[in-house]
PDB file of C-alpha atoms in Angstrom:
ATOM      1  CA  GLN A   1     -25.825  -4.534  27.047  1.00 81.00           C
ATOM      2  CA  VAL A   2     -26.957  -8.148  27.143  1.00 88.00           C
ATOM      3  CA  GLN A   3     -29.208  -9.978  24.739  1.00 92.00           C
ATOM      4  CA  LEU A   4     -30.672 -13.412  25.353  1.00 94.00           C
ATOM      5  CA  VAL A   5     -32.132 -15.549  22.586  1.00 95.00           C
ATOM      6  CA  GLU A   6     -34.038 -18.751  23.260  1.00 97.00           C
ATOM      7  CA  SER A   7     -34.461 -21.566  20.785  1.00 96.00           C
ATOM      8  CA  GLY A   8     -35.558 -25.179  20.652  1.00 97.00           C
ATOM      9  CA  GLY A   9     -39.222 -24.844  21.461  1.00 97.00           C
ATOM     10  CA  GLY A  10     -41.881 -26.651  19.528  1.00 98.00           C
ATOM     11  CA  LEU A  11     -44.708 -29.145  19.596  1.00 98.00           C
ATOM     12  CA  VAL A  12     -44.200 -32.512  21.231  1.00 98.00           C
ATOM     13  CA  GLN A  13     -46.451 -35.307  22.425  1.00 98.00           C
ATOM     14  CA  ALA A  14     -46.794 -36.133  26.087  1.00 98.00           C
ATOM     15  CA  GLY A  15     -43.906 -38.282  27.221  1.00 98.00           C
ATOM     16  CA  GLY A  16     -41.567 -36.761  24.689  1.00 98.00           C
ATOM     17  CA  SER A  17     -38.528 -34.552  25.107  1.00 98.00           C
ATOM     18  CA  LEU A  18     -37.262 -31.157  24.041  1.00 98.00           C
ATOM     19  CA  ARG A  19     -33.983 -29.358  24.528  1.00 98.00           C
ATOM     20  CA  LEU A  20     -34.077 -25.587  24.878  1.00 98.00           C
ATOM     21  CA  SER A  21     -31.094 -23.325  24.378  1.00 97.00           C
ATOM     22  CA  CYS A  22     -30.412 -19.775  25.505  1.00 95.00           C
ATOM     23  CA  ALA A  23     -27.520 -17.884  23.983  1.00 93.00           C
ATOM     24  CA  ALA A  24     -26.195 -14.702  25.555  1.00 89.00           C
ATOM     25  CA  SER A  25     -24.561 -11.978  23.518  1.00 88.00           C
ATOM     26  CA  GLY A  26     -23.353  -8.444  24.032  1.00 84.00           C
ATOM     27  CA  ARG A  27     -21.730  -7.519  27.336  1.00 73.00           C
ATOM     28  CA  SER A  28     -22.363 -10.919  28.842  1.00 65.00           C
ATOM     29  CA  VAL A  29     -18.947 -11.605  30.341  1.00 66.00           C
ATOM     30  CA  GLY A  30     -20.110 -10.546  33.789  1.00 74.00           C
ATOM     31  CA  LEU A  31     -23.173 -12.788  33.929  1.00 79.00           C
ATOM     32  CA  TYR A  32     -23.152 -15.165  36.858  1.00 83.00           C
ATOM     33  CA  VAL A  33     -26.571 -16.788  36.917  1.00 89.00           C
ATOM     34  CA  MET A  34     -28.778 -17.978  34.108  1.00 91.00           C
ATOM     35  CA  ALA A  35     -32.197 -19.462  34.555  1.00 95.00           C
ATOM     36  CA  TRP A  36     -35.377 -20.598  32.882  1.00 97.00           C
ATOM     37  CA  PHE A  37     -38.849 -19.357  33.673  1.00 98.00           C
ATOM     38  CA  ARG A  38     -42.130 -20.203  31.995  1.00 98.00           C
ATOM     39  CA  GLN A  39     -45.538 -18.637  31.628  1.00 98.00           C
ATOM     40  CA  ALA A  40     -48.730 -20.305  30.496  1.00 97.00           C
ATOM     41  CA  PRO A  41     -51.778 -18.349  29.281  1.00 92.00           C
ATOM     42  CA  GLY A  42     -53.635 -16.840  32.198  1.00 94.00           C
ATOM     43  CA  LYS A  43     -50.946 -17.808  34.687  1.00 95.00           C
ATOM     44  CA  GLU A  44     -48.101 -15.976  36.358  1.00 95.00           C
ATOM     45  CA  ARG A  45     -44.543 -16.466  35.285  1.00 95.00           C
ATOM     46  CA  GLU A  46     -42.934 -19.228  37.305  1.00 96.00           C
ATOM     47  CA  PHE A  47     -39.404 -20.359  37.911  1.00 97.00           C
ATOM     48  CA  VAL A  48     -38.240 -23.572  36.272  1.00 98.00           C
ATOM     49  CA  ALA A  49     -34.502 -24.003  36.822  1.00 97.00           C
ATOM     50  CA  GLY A  50     -31.357 -21.988  37.424  1.00 95.00           C
ATOM     51  CA  ILE A  51     -27.609 -22.500  37.201  1.00 92.00           C
ATOM     52  CA  ASN A  52     -24.543 -20.475  38.115  1.00 87.00           C
ATOM     53  CA  TRP A  53     -21.692 -19.618  35.748  1.00 77.00           C
ATOM     54  CA  SER A  54     -19.521 -22.585  36.659  1.00 76.00           C
ATOM     55  CA  GLY A  55     -22.409 -25.020  36.677  1.00 76.00           C
ATOM     56  CA  THR A  56     -21.704 -26.059  40.255  1.00 82.00           C
ATOM     57  CA  SER A  57     -24.972 -24.762  41.670  1.00 87.00           C
ATOM     58  CA  THR A  58     -28.398 -25.624  40.312  1.00 92.00           C
ATOM     59  CA  TYR A  59     -31.928 -25.195  41.581  1.00 94.00           C
ATOM     60  CA  TYR A  60     -35.176 -26.647  40.262  1.00 96.00           C
ATOM     61  CA  ALA A  61     -38.842 -26.057  40.772  1.00 96.00           C
ATOM     62  CA  ASP A  62     -40.543 -29.014  42.402  1.00 96.00           C
ATOM     63  CA  SER A  63     -42.815 -29.414  39.393  1.00 96.00           C
ATOM     64  CA  VAL A  64     -39.921 -30.247  37.077  1.00 97.00           C
ATOM     65  CA  LYS A  65     -37.368 -31.808  39.394  1.00 96.00           C
ATOM     66  CA  GLY A  66     -36.344 -35.214  38.120  1.00 97.00           C
ATOM     67  CA  ARG A  67     -37.638 -34.496  34.624  1.00 98.00           C
ATOM     68  CA  PHE A  68     -35.762 -31.365  33.571  1.00 98.00           C
ATOM     69  CA  THR A  69     -32.026 -30.768  33.627  1.00 98.00           C
ATOM     70  CA  ILE A  70     -30.324 -27.395  33.301  1.00 96.00           C
ATOM     71  CA  SER A  71     -26.744 -27.112  32.113  1.00 94.00           C
ATOM     72  CA  ARG A  72     -24.420 -24.392  30.923  1.00 88.00           C
ATOM     73  CA  ASP A  73     -21.698 -24.100  28.362  1.00 84.00           C
ATOM     74  CA  SER A  74     -19.671 -21.308  29.951  1.00 69.00           C
ATOM     75  CA  ALA A  75     -17.329 -21.013  26.973  1.00 69.00           C
ATOM     76  CA  LYS A  76     -20.280 -20.169  24.726  1.00 64.00           C
ATOM     77  CA  THR A  77     -22.359 -18.431  27.396  1.00 77.00           C
ATOM     78  CA  THR A  78     -25.204 -20.744  26.554  1.00 89.00           C
ATOM     79  CA  VAL A  79     -27.596 -22.421  28.938  1.00 93.00           C
ATOM     80  CA  TYR A  80     -29.653 -25.485  28.093  1.00 96.00           C
ATOM     81  CA  LEU A  81     -32.803 -27.000  29.458  1.00 98.00           C
ATOM     82  CA  GLN A  82     -33.287 -30.676  28.733  1.00 98.00           C
ATOM     83  CA  MET A  83     -36.949 -31.490  29.223  1.00 98.00           C
ATOM     84  CA  ASN A  84     -37.956 -35.135  29.463  1.00 98.00           C
ATOM     85  CA  SER A  85     -41.231 -36.882  30.221  1.00 98.00           C
ATOM     86  CA  LEU A  86     -43.158 -33.821  29.148  1.00 98.00           C
ATOM     87  CA  VAL A  87     -46.781 -33.441  30.164  1.00 97.00           C
ATOM     88  CA  PRO A  88     -49.442 -31.012  28.889  1.00 97.00           C
ATOM     89  CA  GLU A  89     -49.013 -28.943  32.049  1.00 96.00           C
ATOM     90  CA  ASP A  90     -45.542 -28.045  30.788  1.00 98.00           C
ATOM     91  CA  THR A  91     -47.085 -26.100  27.909  1.00 98.00           C
ATOM     92  CA  ALA A  92     -45.941 -22.495  28.199  1.00 98.00           C
ATOM     93  CA  VAL A  93     -43.675 -19.849  26.807  1.00 98.00           C
ATOM     94  CA  TYR A  94     -40.242 -20.510  28.233  1.00 98.00           C
ATOM     95  CA  TYR A  95     -38.046 -17.516  28.998  1.00 98.00           C
ATOM     96  CA  CYS A  96     -34.337 -17.340  29.585  1.00 96.00           C
ATOM     97  CA  ALA A  97     -33.107 -14.965  32.282  1.00 95.00           C
ATOM     98  CA  ALA A  98     -29.663 -13.852  33.399  1.00 93.00           C
ATOM     99  CA  ASP A  99     -28.035 -11.735  36.072  1.00 91.00           C
ATOM    100  CA  GLY A 100     -24.575 -10.750  37.244  1.00 87.00           C
ATOM    101  CA  ASN A 101     -25.131 -11.148  40.986  1.00 85.00           C
ATOM    102  CA  PRO A 102     -22.934 -13.926  42.408  1.00 81.00           C
ATOM    103  CA  GLY A 103     -25.197 -14.047  45.436  1.00 81.00           C
ATOM    104  CA  LEU A 104     -27.962 -15.722  43.451  1.00 83.00           C
ATOM    105  CA  VAL A 105     -27.494 -19.264  44.670  1.00 82.00           C
ATOM    106  CA  GLY A 106     -29.893 -21.974  45.693  1.00 84.00           C
ATOM    107  CA  GLN A 107     -33.421 -20.819  46.341  1.00 86.00           C
ATOM    108  CA  ALA A 108     -32.551 -17.224  45.451  1.00 87.00           C
ATOM    109  CA  MET A 109     -32.234 -18.288  41.822  1.00 88.00           C
ATOM    110  CA  GLY A 110     -35.992 -18.654  41.711  1.00 91.00           C
ATOM    111  CA  VAL A 111     -36.779 -15.008  42.455  1.00 90.00           C
ATOM    112  CA  SER A 112     -37.710 -13.466  39.132  1.00 91.00           C
ATOM    113  CA  TRP A 113     -37.231  -9.803  40.054  1.00 90.00           C
ATOM    114  CA  ARG A 114     -33.566 -10.412  40.742  1.00 90.00           C
ATOM    115  CA  TYR A 115     -32.857 -10.982  37.047  1.00 93.00           C
ATOM    116  CA  ASP A 116     -31.884  -7.980  34.943  1.00 92.00           C
ATOM    117  CA  TYR A 117     -31.964  -9.611  31.524  1.00 94.00           C
ATOM    118  CA  TRP A 118     -34.665 -11.589  29.762  1.00 96.00           C
ATOM    119  CA  GLY A 119     -35.128 -13.234  26.414  1.00 97.00           C
ATOM    120  CA  GLN A 120     -38.242 -13.033  24.276  1.00 97.00           C
ATOM    121  CA  GLY A 121     -39.317 -16.589  24.980  1.00 97.00           C
ATOM    122  CA  THR A 122     -39.851 -19.770  23.026  1.00 98.00           C
ATOM    123  CA  GLN A 123     -43.128 -21.659  22.850  1.00 98.00           C
ATOM    124  CA  VAL A 124     -43.328 -25.203  24.153  1.00 98.00           C
ATOM    125  CA  THR A 125     -46.540 -27.091  23.478  1.00 98.00           C
ATOM    126  CA  VAL A 126     -47.153 -30.586  24.804  1.00 98.00           C
ATOM    127  CA  SER A 127     -50.087 -32.439  23.295  1.00 97.00           C
ATOM    128  CA  SER A 128     -51.932 -35.463  24.635  1.00 92.00           C
TER     129      SER A 128
END
């Protein structure tokens, strides 16, 4: 049905920046919401940021608000996560998620079980 592939992860020093990409393929025309989650070793998966298809609705976790920016290229069904002012606490595997429910707006974007599709993740490591 839908495949999500993340890219752009890597190693960066504290204070640096990275730009993650998530490309959707397959039967992705009906996707409405795309989001980023992350999971560090020994921790639960947590929401990072979400965006609707048109890019008119976004939602961020408090821990990244003001530092991270999510955007979407609807023509290419690709979502981006621009990460600035990175700190070691941002170190995690970052996962792309997507769903076709138009009701996922605002805070509802942060509920992980609402997403039907997930990528395999990309590692982000922030050194100090």
